[in-house]
Amino acid sequence: MSHDLFEAARSAMAFAHAPYSKFPVGAAIRAEDGKVYTGANIENLSFPQGWCAEPTAISAMIMGGAKKIVEMAVIAEKLPLCPPCGGCRQKISEFASKDTKIYLCDEMGVKKTMTMEELLPFSFETELG
């Protein structure tokens, strides 16, 4: 199942708007509704006002009517196995469980699988879940 998320994240990366960093990133989420939602980083000259790929995909998921991340793939053109940044880790954890799988990819496919708990131990938690 992770291969289709890799393909979706890689395809999303082609839509990145990264004229400043020259660091395109793509992300793909499989939500609880079974659909795949994608995003790419979208930079802005007024740094840090841009969006990373992961929250862009989360926004697509929420606007698509889904609420929970079942699994997620992330790929960066210039850094194999690029993990989500710290801020994105907290954003992902808002919509994921501790055992949600996060796939880190290179240009060939998924190379490392982590759980949300491994990616962000001691995350902020609420009783909203």
Tab-separated table of N, CA, C and O in Angstrom:
chain	number	residue	atom	x	y	z
A	1	MET	N	0.823	-1.203	0.000
A	1	MET	CA	0.000	0.000	0.000
A	1	MET	C	0.863	1.262	0.000
A	1	MET	O	0.431	2.274	-0.483
A	2	SER	N	2.056	1.199	0.566
A	2	SER	CA	2.875	2.406	0.655
A	2	SER	C	3.383	2.863	-0.705
A	2	SER	O	3.695	4.045	-0.875
A	3	HIS	N	3.448	1.950	-1.696
A	3	HIS	CA	3.979	2.335	-3.005
A	3	HIS	C	3.092	3.386	-3.676
A	3	HIS	O	3.611	4.317	-4.298
A	4	ASP	N	1.777	3.260	-3.546
A	4	ASP	CA	0.919	4.265	-4.177
A	4	ASP	C	1.071	5.617	-3.486
A	4	ASP	O	0.979	6.663	-4.143
A	5	LEU	N	1.350	5.633	-2.189
A	5	LEU	CA	1.596	6.906	-1.506
A	5	LEU	C	2.909	7.523	-1.973
A	5	LEU	O	3.000	8.743	-2.156
A	6	PHE	N	3.930	6.692	-2.157
A	6	PHE	CA	5.196	7.183	-2.703
A	6	PHE	C	4.963	7.826	-4.061
A	6	PHE	O	5.422	8.947	-4.311
A	7	GLU	N	4.247	7.146	-4.940
A	7	GLU	CA	3.975	7.683	-6.282
A	7	GLU	C	3.203	9.001	-6.206
A	7	GLU	O	3.496	9.952	-6.929
A	8	ALA	N	2.228	9.064	-5.303
A	8	ALA	CA	1.433	10.280	-5.151
A	8	ALA	C	2.285	11.431	-4.616
A	8	ALA	O	2.168	12.573	-5.082
A	9	ALA	N	3.157	11.145	-3.652
A	9	ALA	CA	4.039	12.179	-3.095
A	9	ALA	C	5.029	12.661	-4.149
A	9	ALA	O	5.278	13.870	-4.274
A	10	ARG	N	5.570	11.737	-4.915
A	10	ARG	CA	6.514	12.121	-5.968
A	10	ARG	C	5.828	12.975	-7.024
A	10	ARG	O	6.380	13.989	-7.478
A	11	SER	N	4.610	12.621	-7.389
A	11	SER	CA	3.854	13.422	-8.357
A	11	SER	C	3.539	14.807	-7.801
A	11	SER	O	3.615	15.807	-8.507
A	12	ALA	N	3.191	14.865	-6.526
A	12	ALA	CA	2.887	16.150	-5.886
A	12	ALA	C	4.108	17.059	-5.866
A	12	ALA	O	3.992	18.280	-6.026
A	13	MET	N	5.280	16.470	-5.664
A	13	MET	CA	6.523	17.246	-5.588
A	13	MET	C	6.724	18.082	-6.852
A	13	MET	O	7.294	19.173	-6.804
A	14	ALA	N	6.222	17.608	-7.992
A	14	ALA	CA	6.363	18.341	-9.251
A	14	ALA	C	5.622	19.681	-9.216
A	14	ALA	O	5.910	20.574	-10.022
A	15	PHE	N	4.686	19.845	-8.292
A	15	PHE	CA	3.918	21.077	-8.178
A	15	PHE	C	4.506	22.047	-7.154
A	15	PHE	O	3.942	23.115	-6.910
A	16	ALA	N	5.627	21.675	-6.548
A	16	ALA	CA	6.251	22.540	-5.538
A	16	ALA	C	6.581	23.908	-6.132
A	16	ALA	O	6.982	24.024	-7.292
A	17	HIS	N	6.388	24.931	-5.325
A	17	HIS	CA	6.798	26.295	-5.678
A	17	HIS	C	7.941	26.635	-4.734
A	17	HIS	O	7.721	27.069	-3.598
A	18	ALA	N	9.162	26.355	-5.185
A	18	ALA	CA	10.337	26.495	-4.321
A	18	ALA	C	11.434	27.318	-4.995
A	18	ALA	O	12.575	26.877	-5.114
A	19	PRO	N	11.096	28.548	-5.439
A	19	PRO	CA	12.095	29.345	-6.158
A	19	PRO	C	13.222	29.866	-5.264
A	19	PRO	O	14.282	30.235	-5.770
A	20	TYR	N	13.020	29.892	-3.951
A	20	TYR	CA	14.011	30.456	-3.050
A	20	TYR	C	14.947	29.386	-2.490
A	20	TYR	O	16.160	29.532	-2.528
A	21	SER	N	14.384	28.309	-1.998
A	21	SER	CA	15.210	27.242	-1.435
A	21	SER	C	15.699	26.262	-2.496
A	21	SER	O	16.676	25.572	-2.280
A	22	LYS	N	14.991	26.184	-3.606
A	22	LYS	CA	15.289	25.180	-4.645
A	22	LYS	C	15.260	23.774	-4.039
A	22	LYS	O	16.061	22.914	-4.377
A	23	PHE	N	14.304	23.561	-3.114
A	23	PHE	CA	14.206	22.310	-2.363
A	23	PHE	C	12.766	21.793	-2.430
A	23	PHE	O	12.001	21.906	-1.472
A	24	PRO	N	12.363	21.227	-3.588
A	24	PRO	CA	10.992	20.719	-3.729
A	24	PRO	C	10.724	19.516	-2.820
A	24	PRO	O	11.561	18.634	-2.674
A	25	VAL	N	9.532	19.528	-2.222
A	25	VAL	CA	9.094	18.451	-1.338
A	25	VAL	C	7.664	18.088	-1.702
A	25	VAL	O	6.860	18.956	-2.041
A	26	GLY	N	7.359	16.790	-1.627
A	26	GLY	CA	5.990	16.322	-1.849
A	26	GLY	C	5.562	15.445	-0.693
A	26	GLY	O	6.382	14.782	-0.056
A	27	ALA	N	4.260	15.457	-0.415
A	27	ALA	CA	3.706	14.624	0.654
A	27	ALA	C	2.382	14.039	0.181
A	27	ALA	O	1.662	14.662	-0.610
A	28	ALA	N	2.084	12.843	0.664
A	28	ALA	CA	0.809	12.196	0.356
A	28	ALA	C	0.284	11.523	1.608
A	28	ALA	O	1.033	10.866	2.331
A	29	ILE	N	-0.999	11.715	1.844
A	29	ILE	CA	-1.682	11.167	3.013
A	29	ILE	C	-2.748	10.191	2.558
A	29	ILE	O	-3.493	10.487	1.616
A	30	ARG	N	-2.827	9.033	3.230
A	30	ARG	CA	-4.014	8.190	3.106
A	30	ARG	C	-4.827	8.456	4.364
A	30	ARG	O	-4.340	8.282	5.481
A	31	ALA	N	-6.046	8.917	4.155
A	31	ALA	CA	-6.912	9.264	5.280
A	31	ALA	C	-7.833	8.100	5.622
A	31	ALA	O	-7.860	7.079	4.931
A	32	GLU	N	-8.603	8.285	6.683
A	32	GLU	CA	-9.503	7.222	7.142
A	32	GLU	C	-10.590	6.913	6.122
A	32	GLU	O	-11.188	5.839	6.165
A	33	ASP	N	-10.840	7.820	5.176
A	33	ASP	CA	-11.839	7.559	4.131
A	33	ASP	C	-11.259	6.740	2.978
A	33	ASP	O	-11.956	6.438	2.018
A	34	GLY	N	-9.956	6.387	3.066
A	34	GLY	CA	-9.301	5.585	2.041
A	34	GLY	C	-8.742	6.399	0.891
A	34	GLY	O	-7.993	5.882	0.065
A	35	LYS	N	-9.078	7.682	0.827
A	35	LYS	CA	-8.590	8.539	-0.255
A	35	LYS	C	-7.174	9.017	0.033
A	35	LYS	O	-6.741	9.081	1.184
A	36	VAL	N	-6.473	9.374	-1.043
A	36	VAL	CA	-5.121	9.910	-0.936
A	36	VAL	C	-5.179	11.406	-1.214
A	36	VAL	O	-5.766	11.840	-2.209
A	37	TYR	N	-4.581	12.173	-0.316
A	37	TYR	CA	-4.522	13.627	-0.434
A	37	TYR	C	-3.063	14.038	-0.519
A	37	TYR	O	-2.224	13.498	0.212
A	38	THR	N	-2.752	14.988	-1.395
A	38	THR	CA	-1.358	15.346	-1.630
A	38	THR	C	-1.101	16.826	-1.380
A	38	THR	O	-2.023	17.643	-1.330
A	39	GLY	N	0.186	17.130	-1.260
A	39	GLY	CA	0.611	18.511	-1.105
A	39	GLY	C	2.070	18.656	-1.481
A	39	GLY	O	2.816	17.678	-1.525
A	40	ALA	N	2.452	19.886	-1.762
A	40	ALA	CA	3.843	20.231	-2.066
A	40	ALA	C	4.173	21.510	-1.310
A	40	ALA	O	3.271	22.255	-0.915
A	41	ASN	N	5.457	21.766	-1.119
A	41	ASN	CA	5.822	23.009	-0.454
A	41	ASN	C	5.565	24.192	-1.383
A	41	ASN	O	5.728	24.105	-2.602
A	42	ILE	N	5.120	25.284	-0.781
A	42	ILE	CA	4.781	26.498	-1.520
A	42	ILE	C	5.454	27.644	-0.781
A	42	ILE	O	4.994	28.070	0.278
A	43	GLU	N	6.561	28.114	-1.340
A	43	GLU	CA	7.336	29.158	-0.673
A	43	GLU	C	6.780	30.545	-0.975
A	43	GLU	O	6.035	30.751	-1.926
A	44	ASN	N	7.188	31.491	-0.121
A	44	ASN	CA	6.792	32.871	-0.269
A	44	ASN	C	8.019	33.723	-0.002
A	44	ASN	O	8.810	33.398	0.885
A	45	LEU	N	8.166	34.806	-0.733
A	45	LEU	CA	9.316	35.683	-0.566
A	45	LEU	C	9.419	36.192	0.872
A	45	LEU	O	10.505	36.387	1.402
A	46	SER	N	8.289	36.344	1.537
A	46	SER	CA	8.265	36.794	2.929
A	46	SER	C	8.447	35.596	3.857
A	46	SER	O	7.532	35.169	4.548
A	47	PHE	N	9.647	35.035	3.842
A	47	PHE	CA	9.968	33.858	4.650
A	47	PHE	C	9.739	34.176	6.119
A	47	PHE	O	10.108	35.261	6.559
A	48	PRO	N	9.135	33.348	6.923
A	48	PRO	CA	8.740	31.960	6.684
A	48	PRO	C	7.251	31.796	6.383
A	48	PRO	O	6.620	30.869	6.873
A	49	GLN	N	6.699	32.665	5.604
A	49	GLN	CA	5.256	32.653	5.355
A	49	GLN	C	4.790	31.586	4.368
A	49	GLN	O	3.611	31.509	4.075
A	50	GLY	N	5.672	30.767	3.862
A	50	GLY	CA	5.278	29.693	2.954
A	50	GLY	C	4.696	28.506	3.705
A	50	GLY	O	4.537	28.532	4.931
A	51	TRP	N	4.368	27.455	2.937
A	51	TRP	CA	3.808	26.240	3.513
A	51	TRP	C	4.697	25.064	3.153
A	51	TRP	O	5.139	24.933	2.015
A	52	CYS	N	4.909	24.190	4.089
A	52	CYS	CA	5.588	22.927	3.815
A	52	CYS	C	4.614	21.981	3.111
A	52	CYS	O	3.394	22.197	3.130
A	53	ALA	N	5.137	20.924	2.528
A	53	ALA	CA	4.302	19.963	1.803
A	53	ALA	C	3.301	19.253	2.711
A	53	ALA	O	2.150	19.011	2.325
A	54	GLU	N	3.736	18.920	3.920
A	54	GLU	CA	2.879	18.134	4.819
A	54	GLU	C	1.614	18.887	5.220
A	54	GLU	O	0.510	18.339	5.105
A	55	PRO	N	1.693	20.156	5.688
A	55	PRO	CA	0.450	20.851	6.015
A	55	PRO	C	-0.390	21.175	4.783
A	55	PRO	O	-1.617	21.309	4.882
A	56	THR	N	0.245	21.285	3.617
A	56	THR	CA	-0.524	21.480	2.395
A	56	THR	C	-1.377	20.242	2.131
A	56	THR	O	-2.563	20.348	1.787
A	57	ALA	N	-0.802	19.059	2.331
A	57	ALA	CA	-1.562	17.810	2.173
A	57	ALA	C	-2.637	17.686	3.252
A	57	ALA	O	-3.753	17.235	2.976
A	58	ILE	N	-2.308	18.092	4.472
A	58	ILE	CA	-3.304	18.054	5.550
A	58	ILE	C	-4.480	18.959	5.204
A	58	ILE	O	-5.640	18.587	5.401
A	59	SER	N	-4.193	20.141	4.666
A	59	SER	CA	-5.267	21.056	4.263
A	59	SER	C	-6.163	20.425	3.213
A	59	SER	O	-7.395	20.530	3.290
A	60	ALA	N	-5.558	19.762	2.232
A	60	ALA	CA	-6.357	19.080	1.200
A	60	ALA	C	-7.229	17.999	1.830
A	60	ALA	O	-8.403	17.833	1.459
A	61	MET	N	-6.675	17.267	2.804
A	61	MET	CA	-7.431	16.213	3.481
A	61	MET	C	-8.640	16.802	4.220
A	61	MET	O	-9.761	16.306	4.095
A	62	ILE	N	-8.408	17.852	4.978
A	62	ILE	CA	-9.485	18.476	5.747
A	62	ILE	C	-10.553	19.032	4.799
A	62	ILE	O	-11.754	18.834	5.016
A	63	MET	N	-10.129	19.695	3.745
A	63	MET	CA	-11.086	20.252	2.787
A	63	MET	C	-11.814	19.167	2.004
A	63	MET	O	-12.908	19.386	1.493
A	64	GLY	N	-11.215	17.972	1.955
A	64	GLY	CA	-11.863	16.828	1.319
A	64	GLY	C	-12.840	16.121	2.243
A	64	GLY	O	-13.503	15.165	1.841
A	65	GLY	N	-12.911	16.565	3.502
A	65	GLY	CA	-13.868	16.002	4.444
A	65	GLY	C	-13.318	14.935	5.375
A	65	GLY	O	-14.037	14.422	6.219
A	66	ALA	N	-12.052	14.600	5.248
A	66	ALA	CA	-11.449	13.585	6.128
A	66	ALA	C	-10.822	14.269	7.345
A	66	ALA	O	-10.543	15.463	7.317
A	67	LYS	N	-10.581	13.482	8.385
A	67	LYS	CA	-10.067	14.049	9.640
A	67	LYS	C	-8.853	13.325	10.206
A	67	LYS	O	-8.184	13.846	11.077
A	68	LYS	N	-8.574	12.099	9.761
A	68	LYS	CA	-7.509	11.292	10.360
A	68	LYS	C	-6.519	10.798	9.311
A	68	LYS	O	-6.908	10.268	8.270
A	69	ILE	N	-5.231	10.924	9.639
A	69	ILE	CA	-4.172	10.397	8.789
A	69	ILE	C	-3.943	8.941	9.173
A	69	ILE	O	-3.636	8.641	10.324
A	70	VAL	N	-4.078	8.037	8.209
A	70	VAL	CA	-3.807	6.621	8.431
A	70	VAL	C	-2.325	6.328	8.172
A	70	VAL	O	-1.678	5.608	8.922
A	71	GLU	N	-1.798	6.907	7.089
A	71	GLU	CA	-0.382	6.772	6.752
A	71	GLU	C	0.004	7.926	5.846
A	71	GLU	O	-0.859	8.537	5.205
A	72	MET	N	1.324	8.224	5.801
A	72	MET	CA	1.792	9.382	5.055
A	72	MET	C	3.158	9.100	4.460
A	72	MET	O	3.995	8.456	5.096
A	73	ALA	N	3.389	9.608	3.241
A	73	ALA	CA	4.701	9.503	2.595
A	73	ALA	C	5.247	10.899	2.339
A	73	ALA	O	4.485	11.813	1.998
A	74	VAL	N	6.562	11.057	2.501
A	74	VAL	CA	7.232	12.334	2.274
A	74	VAL	C	8.457	12.077	1.402
A	74	VAL	O	9.204	11.119	1.625
A	75	ILE	N	8.654	12.958	0.414
A	75	ILE	CA	9.827	12.852	-0.458
A	75	ILE	C	10.356	14.252	-0.752
A	75	ILE	O	9.583	15.190	-0.925
A	76	ALA	N	11.677	14.386	-0.784
A	76	ALA	CA	12.331	15.630	-1.165
A	76	ALA	C	13.275	15.330	-2.314
A	76	ALA	O	13.973	14.321	-2.301
A	77	GLU	N	13.286	16.215	-3.283
A	77	GLU	CA	14.097	15.998	-4.479
A	77	GLU	C	15.588	15.906	-4.170
A	77	GLU	O	16.298	15.093	-4.745
A	78	LYS	N	16.063	16.705	-3.230
A	78	LYS	CA	17.504	16.807	-2.995
A	78	LYS	C	18.002	16.155	-1.712
A	78	LYS	O	19.185	16.241	-1.406
A	79	LEU	N	17.105	15.513	-0.949
A	79	LEU	CA	17.532	14.898	0.310
A	79	LEU	C	16.788	13.593	0.520
A	79	LEU	O	15.628	13.589	0.934
A	80	PRO	N	17.438	12.458	0.221
A	80	PRO	CA	16.777	11.169	0.451
A	80	PRO	C	16.388	11.005	1.919
A	80	PRO	O	17.102	11.459	2.814
A	81	LEU	N	15.235	10.394	2.141
A	81	LEU	CA	14.716	10.125	3.487
A	81	LEU	C	14.541	11.400	4.307
A	81	LEU	O	14.787	11.435	5.506
A	82	CYS	N	14.120	12.461	3.656
A	82	CYS	CA	13.907	13.744	4.326
A	82	CYS	C	12.700	13.636	5.251
A	82	CYS	O	11.584	13.401	4.796
A	83	PRO	N	12.901	13.792	6.555
A	83	PRO	CA	11.769	13.721	7.477
A	83	PRO	C	11.045	15.057	7.535
A	83	PRO	O	11.613	16.100	7.170
A	84	PRO	N	9.807	15.063	7.983
A	84	PRO	CA	9.112	16.329	8.193
A	84	PRO	C	9.868	17.189	9.221
A	84	PRO	O	10.476	16.663	10.149
A	85	CYS	N	9.813	18.512	9.042
A	85	CYS	CA	10.457	19.410	10.007
A	85	CYS	C	9.700	19.360	11.334
A	85	CYS	O	8.621	18.766	11.438
A	86	GLY	N	10.243	19.972	12.348
A	86	GLY	CA	9.649	19.927	13.678
A	86	GLY	C	8.229	20.454	13.733
A	86	GLY	O	7.346	19.840	14.332
A	87	GLY	N	7.991	21.613	13.109
A	87	GLY	CA	6.643	22.174	13.106
A	87	GLY	C	5.655	21.269	12.406
A	87	GLY	O	4.518	21.096	12.861
A	88	CYS	N	6.080	20.670	11.313
A	88	CYS	CA	5.199	19.756	10.578
A	88	CYS	C	4.912	18.498	11.389
A	88	CYS	O	3.809	17.955	11.318
A	89	ARG	N	5.867	18.044	12.149
A	89	ARG	CA	5.641	16.861	12.987
A	89	ARG	C	4.478	17.105	13.951
A	89	ARG	O	3.624	16.257	14.129
A	90	GLN	N	4.450	18.294	14.553
A	90	GLN	CA	3.349	18.606	15.461
A	90	GLN	C	2.035	18.743	14.684
A	90	GLN	O	0.999	18.283	15.139
A	91	LYS	N	2.079	19.338	13.502
A	91	LYS	CA	0.865	19.459	12.680
A	91	LYS	C	0.329	18.076	12.298
A	91	LYS	O	-0.875	17.828	12.355
A	92	ILE	N	1.218	17.182	11.894
A	92	ILE	CA	0.801	15.822	11.527
A	92	ILE	C	0.190	15.125	12.738
A	92	ILE	O	-0.852	14.474	12.634
A	93	SER	N	0.823	15.281	13.906
A	93	SER	CA	0.353	14.572	15.098
A	93	SER	C	-1.060	14.990	15.502
A	93	SER	O	-1.782	14.219	16.131
A	94	GLU	N	-1.483	16.174	15.114
A	94	GLU	CA	-2.844	16.645	15.408
A	94	GLU	C	-3.895	15.744	14.761
A	94	GLU	O	-4.999	15.597	15.273
A	95	PHE	N	-3.527	15.130	13.619
A	95	PHE	CA	-4.479	14.338	12.835
A	95	PHE	C	-4.076	12.872	12.729
A	95	PHE	O	-4.649	12.123	11.945
A	96	ALA	N	-3.074	12.470	13.498
A	96	ALA	CA	-2.552	11.100	13.435
A	96	ALA	C	-2.612	10.466	14.817
A	96	ALA	O	-2.832	11.135	15.815
A	97	SER	N	-2.389	9.162	14.846
A	97	SER	CA	-2.244	8.465	16.120
A	97	SER	C	-0.768	8.156	16.322
A	97	SER	O	0.042	8.322	15.408
A	98	LYS	N	-0.420	7.683	17.499
A	98	LYS	CA	0.976	7.356	17.786
A	98	LYS	C	1.530	6.276	16.862
A	98	LYS	O	2.707	6.245	16.568
A	99	ASP	N	0.645	5.392	16.354
A	99	ASP	CA	1.110	4.304	15.489
A	99	ASP	C	0.909	4.584	14.003
A	99	ASP	O	1.153	3.707	13.167
A	100	THR	N	0.519	5.802	13.640
A	100	THR	CA	0.413	6.174	12.228
A	100	THR	C	1.781	6.011	11.576
A	100	THR	O	2.792	6.465	12.116
A	101	LYS	N	1.809	5.368	10.421
A	101	LYS	CA	3.068	5.138	9.721
A	101	LYS	C	3.420	6.342	8.843
A	101	LYS	O	2.582	6.855	8.108
A	102	ILE	N	4.684	6.769	8.947
A	102	ILE	CA	5.225	7.844	8.119
A	102	ILE	C	6.342	7.230	7.291
A	102	ILE	O	7.290	6.665	7.837
A	103	TYR	N	6.203	7.306	5.967
A	103	TYR	CA	7.173	6.708	5.051
A	103	TYR	C	8.118	7.779	4.531
A	103	TYR	O	7.690	8.778	3.956
A	104	LEU	N	9.423	7.564	4.716
A	104	LEU	CA	10.442	8.449	4.180
A	104	LEU	C	10.974	7.823	2.906
A	104	LEU	O	11.318	6.640	2.878
A	105	CYS	N	11.032	8.619	1.849
A	105	CYS	CA	11.311	8.085	0.513
A	105	CYS	C	12.562	8.698	-0.102
A	105	CYS	O	12.993	9.785	0.268
A	106	ASP	N	13.109	7.978	-1.071
A	106	ASP	CA	14.089	8.539	-1.995
A	106	ASP	C	13.470	8.445	-3.383
A	106	ASP	O	12.284	8.120	-3.510
A	107	GLU	N	14.242	8.694	-4.418
A	107	GLU	CA	13.678	8.716	-5.773
A	107	GLU	C	13.183	7.348	-6.258
A	107	GLU	O	12.435	7.265	-7.227
A	108	MET	N	13.549	6.282	-5.551
A	108	MET	CA	13.146	4.937	-5.965
A	108	MET	C	11.935	4.397	-5.208
A	108	MET	O	11.296	3.458	-5.646
A	109	GLY	N	11.645	4.965	-4.031
A	109	GLY	CA	10.513	4.469	-3.263
A	109	GLY	C	10.687	4.666	-1.768
A	109	GLY	O	11.552	5.413	-1.317
A	110	VAL	N	9.861	3.968	-1.011
A	110	VAL	CA	9.902	4.044	0.447
A	110	VAL	C	11.156	3.337	0.941
A	110	VAL	O	11.410	2.185	0.604
A	111	LYS	N	11.940	4.032	1.745
A	111	LYS	CA	13.187	3.460	2.266
A	111	LYS	C	13.204	3.331	3.778
A	111	LYS	O	14.010	2.597	4.337
A	112	LYS	N	12.337	4.072	4.472
A	112	LYS	CA	12.296	3.991	5.929
A	112	LYS	C	10.859	4.234	6.373
A	112	LYS	O	10.194	5.132	5.878
A	113	THR	N	10.404	3.414	7.309
A	113	THR	CA	9.072	3.572	7.875
A	113	THR	C	9.213	3.865	9.357
A	113	THR	O	9.929	3.164	10.070
A	114	MET	N	8.540	4.926	9.792
A	114	MET	CA	8.556	5.315	11.202
A	114	MET	C	7.118	5.464	11.677
A	114	MET	O	6.222	5.712	10.876
A	115	THR	N	6.918	5.342	12.965
A	115	THR	CA	5.610	5.658	13.523
A	115	THR	C	5.630	7.127	13.951
A	115	THR	O	6.699	7.727	14.131
A	116	MET	N	4.464	7.682	14.135
A	116	MET	CA	4.380	9.060	14.609
A	116	MET	C	5.054	9.199	15.960
A	116	MET	O	5.730	10.199	16.230
A	117	GLU	N	4.921	8.196	16.813
A	117	GLU	CA	5.563	8.214	18.129
A	117	GLU	C	7.088	8.280	18.001
A	117	GLU	O	7.753	8.999	18.752
A	118	GLU	N	7.657	7.554	17.045
A	118	GLU	CA	9.107	7.601	16.816
A	118	GLU	C	9.527	8.955	16.253
A	118	GLU	O	10.590	9.476	16.600
A	119	LEU	N	8.684	9.512	15.387
A	119	LEU	CA	8.999	10.782	14.741
A	119	LEU	C	8.868	11.964	15.703
A	119	LEU	O	9.641	12.915	15.629
A	120	LEU	N	7.902	11.876	16.624
A	120	LEU	CA	7.684	12.976	17.556
A	120	LEU	C	7.293	12.445	18.936
A	120	LEU	O	6.123	12.477	19.324
A	121	PRO	N	8.272	11.952	19.667
A	121	PRO	CA	7.971	11.520	21.040
A	121	PRO	C	7.630	12.738	21.897
A	121	PRO	O	8.101	13.842	21.625
A	122	PHE	N	6.788	12.548	22.875
A	122	PHE	CA	6.406	13.616	23.804
A	122	PHE	C	5.713	14.794	23.118
A	122	PHE	O	5.897	15.944	23.498
A	123	SER	N	4.911	14.501	22.091
A	123	SER	CA	4.181	15.571	21.408
A	123	SER	C	3.107	16.148	22.328
A	123	SER	O	2.699	15.515	23.299
A	124	PHE	N	2.674	17.366	22.035
A	124	PHE	CA	1.549	17.942	22.759
A	124	PHE	C	0.352	17.055	22.510
A	124	PHE	O	0.125	16.596	21.395
A	125	GLU	N	-0.424	16.807	23.542
A	125	GLU	CA	-1.617	15.973	23.396
A	125	GLU	C	-2.789	16.632	24.102
A	125	GLU	O	-2.602	17.348	25.079
A	126	THR	N	-3.978	16.357	23.575
A	126	THR	CA	-5.200	16.841	24.216
A	126	THR	C	-6.164	15.676	24.347
A	126	THR	O	-5.904	14.573	23.881
A	127	GLU	N	-7.293	15.933	24.920
A	127	GLU	CA	-8.330	14.919	25.059
A	127	GLU	C	-9.322	14.965	23.905
A	127	GLU	O	-10.363	14.345	23.932
A	128	LEU	N	-9.018	15.730	22.841
A	128	LEU	CA	-9.959	15.910	21.736
A	128	LEU	C	-10.164	14.656	20.917
A	128	LEU	O	-11.234	14.456	20.382
A	129	GLY	N	-9.080	13.864	20.693
A	129	GLY	CA	-9.070	12.691	19.859
A	129	GLY	C	-10.341	12.001	19.749
A	129	GLY	O	-10.866	11.431	18.924
